[in-house]
Amino acid sequence: MAEGRGNDYILECEGLSKSFGGTKALQDVELHIRRGEVHALVGENGAGKSTLMKAIIGLHKADSGTILFEGQPYKVNGPAEAIKKGITMIHQELNPEPHLTVAENIFLHNEDMNGIFLNKKETNRKAVQILERFNFHISPTMLVGDLTLAQAQMIEIMKAVNTNAKLVIMDEPTSSLDNDETQRLFETIHQLKEQGVSVVYISHRMEEIFSICDTVSVFRDGRFIDCKPISEVTEQSLISMMVGREVGNVYPEKNCPIGDVVFKVEGLTGKGFSDISFEVRSGEILGLTGLAGAGRSETMRAIFGLDPLESGHIYLEGKEIRNRNVKQAIRNGIAMVNEDRRKYGLCLYRSINENISLPNLPVHQKGLLLNKAREKTENKKYADMLTVKAASLDADAISLSGGNQQKVVLAKWLMSNPKVLILDEPTRGVDVGAKSEIYNLMCEFAKQGLAIIMISSELPEVMAMSDRLLVYHEGRINGELFQEDIRSGKVTQETILAKEFGN
Ligand SMILES: Nc1ncnc2c1ncn2[C@@H]1O[C@H](COP(=O)(O)OP(=O)(O)OP(=O)(O)O)[C@@H](O)[C@H]1O
Ligand SMILES: [Mg+2]
């Protein structure tokens, strides 16, 4: 029988391997989690982080290796059994049950609640208590399918915390949360820690890792690289361990001329935003920041023809345009990378090739026929440019790691050759290396004269990349900030947060 390192450790994995067909997702990896610590897992997209966690909760069966939980051999056949033993996981790609209510979802798989499951009133009452504890104001009877991505994420977090687990696995829990919600999650993590609960924290956001984690394990290409106390690493040294080489500045120097106004909106009003006016010039990156629900995505969705506009005007190169639907928007030269890639960005059970081709059929057409050869080479060019890591472009999108799915979405829109590119959280779930590539591409496209609008809740990113920054507060623009003031230090994270909160 395997022997553990002792009582300090809640979970000890040794020699775990897992392959999917020809892909070696995990090769002989180890992981040692102490009681009451927050343990970061870092690594590039496809490094094997989610696979390792899924093996621990029994969603994947490891090909070999041993796991000890509280010093005892541990084996489970699925998440429900893992929860019973004391391990629960918040998934990277949310899988909420759309037809369940908020309350039902919070108590799903929670065996203790079996008795009252039938009692709707009691379930709702208990749910209200939990929602209040998290200071989260939504009705317990609301359907999960009607929630925003951020709300669904908060519900998943509550659900996990509510299982009285000894180990909570969080796979990129903040990817769709705003700064305020992220702070609330951090408070929850501190409380869990105080209760002696261990947390595995997976994130591509360096500042989060340094602010809440005690220890970090690094993975690269399915292999375990090292485990260190957070006090012994720096951002630079971590990034080097992740990518296996020295890395320079993540944010590129953007030195391209800013030209004439390409895109302009006046007095846009719709559901969740009112009286929005701004313009974007060719070669310019306009950043939009604000709390979740402040109306940024809603404005962009209306511009892109996904939601109706109540009033206002949109101009492209001086001419008024109307985008009643997405097709019209694309034809008018607008492309939008949506924040919710699983709902709007990808057909998960279609190949990468088909996904990239979808809005680009005119590019691939030869007369009335589809030029298959051209489709393949063009798609490959874009997939390579964005370094999509996949067995082949014929693989289904669902088999890709989270960050690689995002790259496929970017590839498909960049190929449509737009004049205005709207990016809603473009680097969500994307690793540092690929982030840097996306930033480089944004600069490259700006250089070619595109007008770029980027929504981002990641302040370091939006501060580094934007020539100009608009801060939203409750559906309106509450301030315009400039890159030179960010560079000179006149505008700081605090300045922006204050504006996000309406000051
Ligand atoms: N169900 C699956 N079928 C086939 N291949 C898979 C499956 N799940 C994962 N993989 C492959 O295993 C490797 C590891 O993927 P995994 O999702 O664990 O990466 P990750 O470190 O979580 O990445 P990310 O940061 O992008 O979330 C990748 O090459 C991925 O394509
Ligand atoms: Mg993952």
PDB file of C-alpha atoms and ligand atoms in Angstrom, residues 18-21 23-26 43-52 54 60 92-93 171-172 202 204 219 222 341 389-391 398-405 429-431, ligand 1:
ATOM      1  CA  LYS A  18      -3.732   9.669 -18.503  1.00  0.00           C
ATOM      2  CA  SER A  19      -3.915   9.485 -22.284  1.00  0.00           C
ATOM      3  CA  PHE A  20      -6.717  10.328 -24.676  1.00  0.00           C
ATOM      4  CA  GLY A  21      -6.002   8.304 -27.792  1.00  0.00           C
ATOM      5  CA  THR A  23      -2.584  12.576 -26.565  1.00  0.00           C
ATOM      6  CA  LYS A  24      -0.629  12.081 -23.372  1.00  0.00           C
ATOM      7  CA  ALA A  25      -2.538  14.547 -21.194  1.00  0.00           C
ATOM      8  CA  LEU A  26      -0.735  13.500 -17.984  1.00  0.00           C
ATOM      9  CA  GLY A  43       0.602  25.827 -16.727  1.00  0.00           C
ATOM     10  CA  GLU A  44      -0.104  26.758 -20.294  1.00  0.00           C
ATOM     11  CA  ASN A  45      -3.308  25.801 -22.096  1.00  0.00           C
ATOM     12  CA  GLY A  46      -3.383  22.049 -22.529  1.00  0.00           C
ATOM     13  CA  ALA A  47      -0.787  21.422 -19.791  1.00  0.00           C
ATOM     14  CA  GLY A  48      -3.141  18.928 -18.124  1.00  0.00           C
ATOM     15  CA  LYS A  49      -4.461  20.888 -15.128  1.00  0.00           C
ATOM     16  CA  SER A  50      -8.165  20.205 -15.686  1.00  0.00           C
ATOM     17  CA  THR A  51      -7.472  16.604 -16.645  1.00  0.00           C
ATOM     18  CA  LEU A  52      -5.642  16.029 -13.356  1.00  0.00           C
ATOM     19  CA  LYS A  54     -11.071  15.456 -13.291  1.00  0.00           C
ATOM     20  CA  HIS A  60     -11.634  10.534 -15.820  1.00  0.00           C
ATOM     21  CA  GLN A  92     -13.780  25.608 -15.755  1.00  0.00           C
ATOM     22  CA  GLU A  93     -16.421  25.168 -18.389  1.00  0.00           C
ATOM     23  CA  ASP A 171     -10.789  25.555 -12.064  1.00  0.00           C
ATOM     24  CA  GLU A 172     -10.492  29.162 -13.250  1.00  0.00           C
ATOM     25  CA  ILE A 202      -6.295  27.068 -11.126  1.00  0.00           C
ATOM     26  CA  HIS A 204      -4.007  32.125 -15.646  1.00  0.00           C
ATOM     27  CA  PHE A 219       2.759  21.733 -15.114  1.00  0.00           C
ATOM     28  CA  GLY A 222       1.351  16.917 -19.231  1.00  0.00           C
ATOM     29  CA  ARG A 341     -17.580  31.005 -26.103  1.00  0.00           C
ATOM     30  CA  LYS A 389      -2.851  23.207 -29.912  1.00  0.00           C
ATOM     31  CA  ALA A 390      -4.840  20.294 -31.310  1.00  0.00           C
ATOM     32  CA  ALA A 391      -4.199  16.810 -32.652  1.00  0.00           C
ATOM     33  CA  ILE A 398     -14.950  19.997 -27.350  1.00  0.00           C
ATOM     34  CA  SER A 399     -11.712  18.046 -27.127  1.00  0.00           C
ATOM     35  CA  LEU A 400      -9.663  21.266 -26.883  1.00  0.00           C
ATOM     36  CA  SER A 401      -8.480  22.779 -23.629  1.00  0.00           C
ATOM     37  CA  GLY A 402     -10.327  25.943 -22.596  1.00  0.00           C
ATOM     38  CA  GLY A 403      -7.709  28.357 -23.836  1.00  0.00           C
ATOM     39  CA  ASN A 404      -7.416  26.626 -27.175  1.00  0.00           C
ATOM     40  CA  GLN A 405     -11.173  26.864 -27.683  1.00  0.00           C
ATOM     41  CA  GLY A 429      -8.884  31.375 -19.844  1.00  0.00           C
ATOM     42  CA  VAL A 430      -5.915  31.915 -22.144  1.00  0.00           C
ATOM     43  CA  ASP A 431      -2.398  31.196 -20.849  1.00  0.00           C
TER      44      ASP A 431
HETATM   45  N1  LIG B   1     -12.014  14.571 -23.344  1.00  0.00           N
HETATM   46  C1  LIG B   1     -10.871  14.733 -24.012  1.00  0.00           C
HETATM   47  N2  LIG B   1     -10.649  14.072 -25.164  1.00  0.00           N
HETATM   48  C2  LIG B   1      -9.500  14.229 -25.855  1.00  0.00           C
HETATM   49  N3  LIG B   1      -8.479  15.004 -25.450  1.00  0.00           N
HETATM   50  C3  LIG B   1      -8.624  15.678 -24.306  1.00  0.00           C
HETATM   51  C4  LIG B   1      -9.828  15.585 -23.518  1.00  0.00           C
HETATM   52  N4  LIG B   1      -9.685  16.379 -22.429  1.00  0.00           N
HETATM   53  C5  LIG B   1      -8.472  16.934 -22.519  1.00  0.00           C
HETATM   54  N5  LIG B   1      -7.828  16.522 -23.637  1.00  0.00           N
HETATM   55  C6  LIG B   1      -6.452  16.912 -24.048  1.00  0.00           C
HETATM   56  O1  LIG B   1      -5.600  16.743 -22.942  1.00  0.00           O
HETATM   57  C7  LIG B   1      -4.651  17.812 -22.853  1.00  0.00           C
HETATM   58  C8  LIG B   1      -4.755  18.488 -21.509  1.00  0.00           C
HETATM   59  O2  LIG B   1      -5.967  19.234 -21.443  1.00  0.00           O
HETATM   60  P1  LIG B   1      -6.477  19.985 -20.166  1.00  0.00           P
HETATM   61  O3  LIG B   1      -7.880  20.406 -20.445  1.00  0.00           O
HETATM   62  O4  LIG B   1      -6.230  19.164 -18.964  1.00  0.00           O
HETATM   63  O5  LIG B   1      -5.521  21.280 -20.132  1.00  0.00           O
HETATM   64  P2  LIG B   1      -5.506  22.500 -19.116  1.00  0.00           P
HETATM   65  O6  LIG B   1      -4.165  22.546 -18.491  1.00  0.00           O
HETATM   66  O7  LIG B   1      -6.672  22.440 -18.209  1.00  0.00           O
HETATM   67  O8  LIG B   1      -5.615  23.733 -20.130  1.00  0.00           O
HETATM   68  P3  LIG B   1      -6.423  25.139 -20.026  1.00  0.00           P
HETATM   69  O9  LIG B   1      -5.537  26.088 -19.300  1.00  0.00           O
HETATM   70  O10 LIG B   1      -6.566  25.564 -21.453  1.00  0.00           O
HETATM   71  O11 LIG B   1      -7.724  24.887 -19.368  1.00  0.00           O
HETATM   72  C9  LIG B   1      -4.931  18.716 -24.033  1.00  0.00           C
HETATM   73  O12 LIG B   1      -4.050  18.385 -25.080  1.00  0.00           O
HETATM   74  C10 LIG B   1      -6.370  18.396 -24.408  1.00  0.00           C
HETATM   75  O13 LIG B   1      -6.611  18.641 -25.779  1.00  0.00           O
END
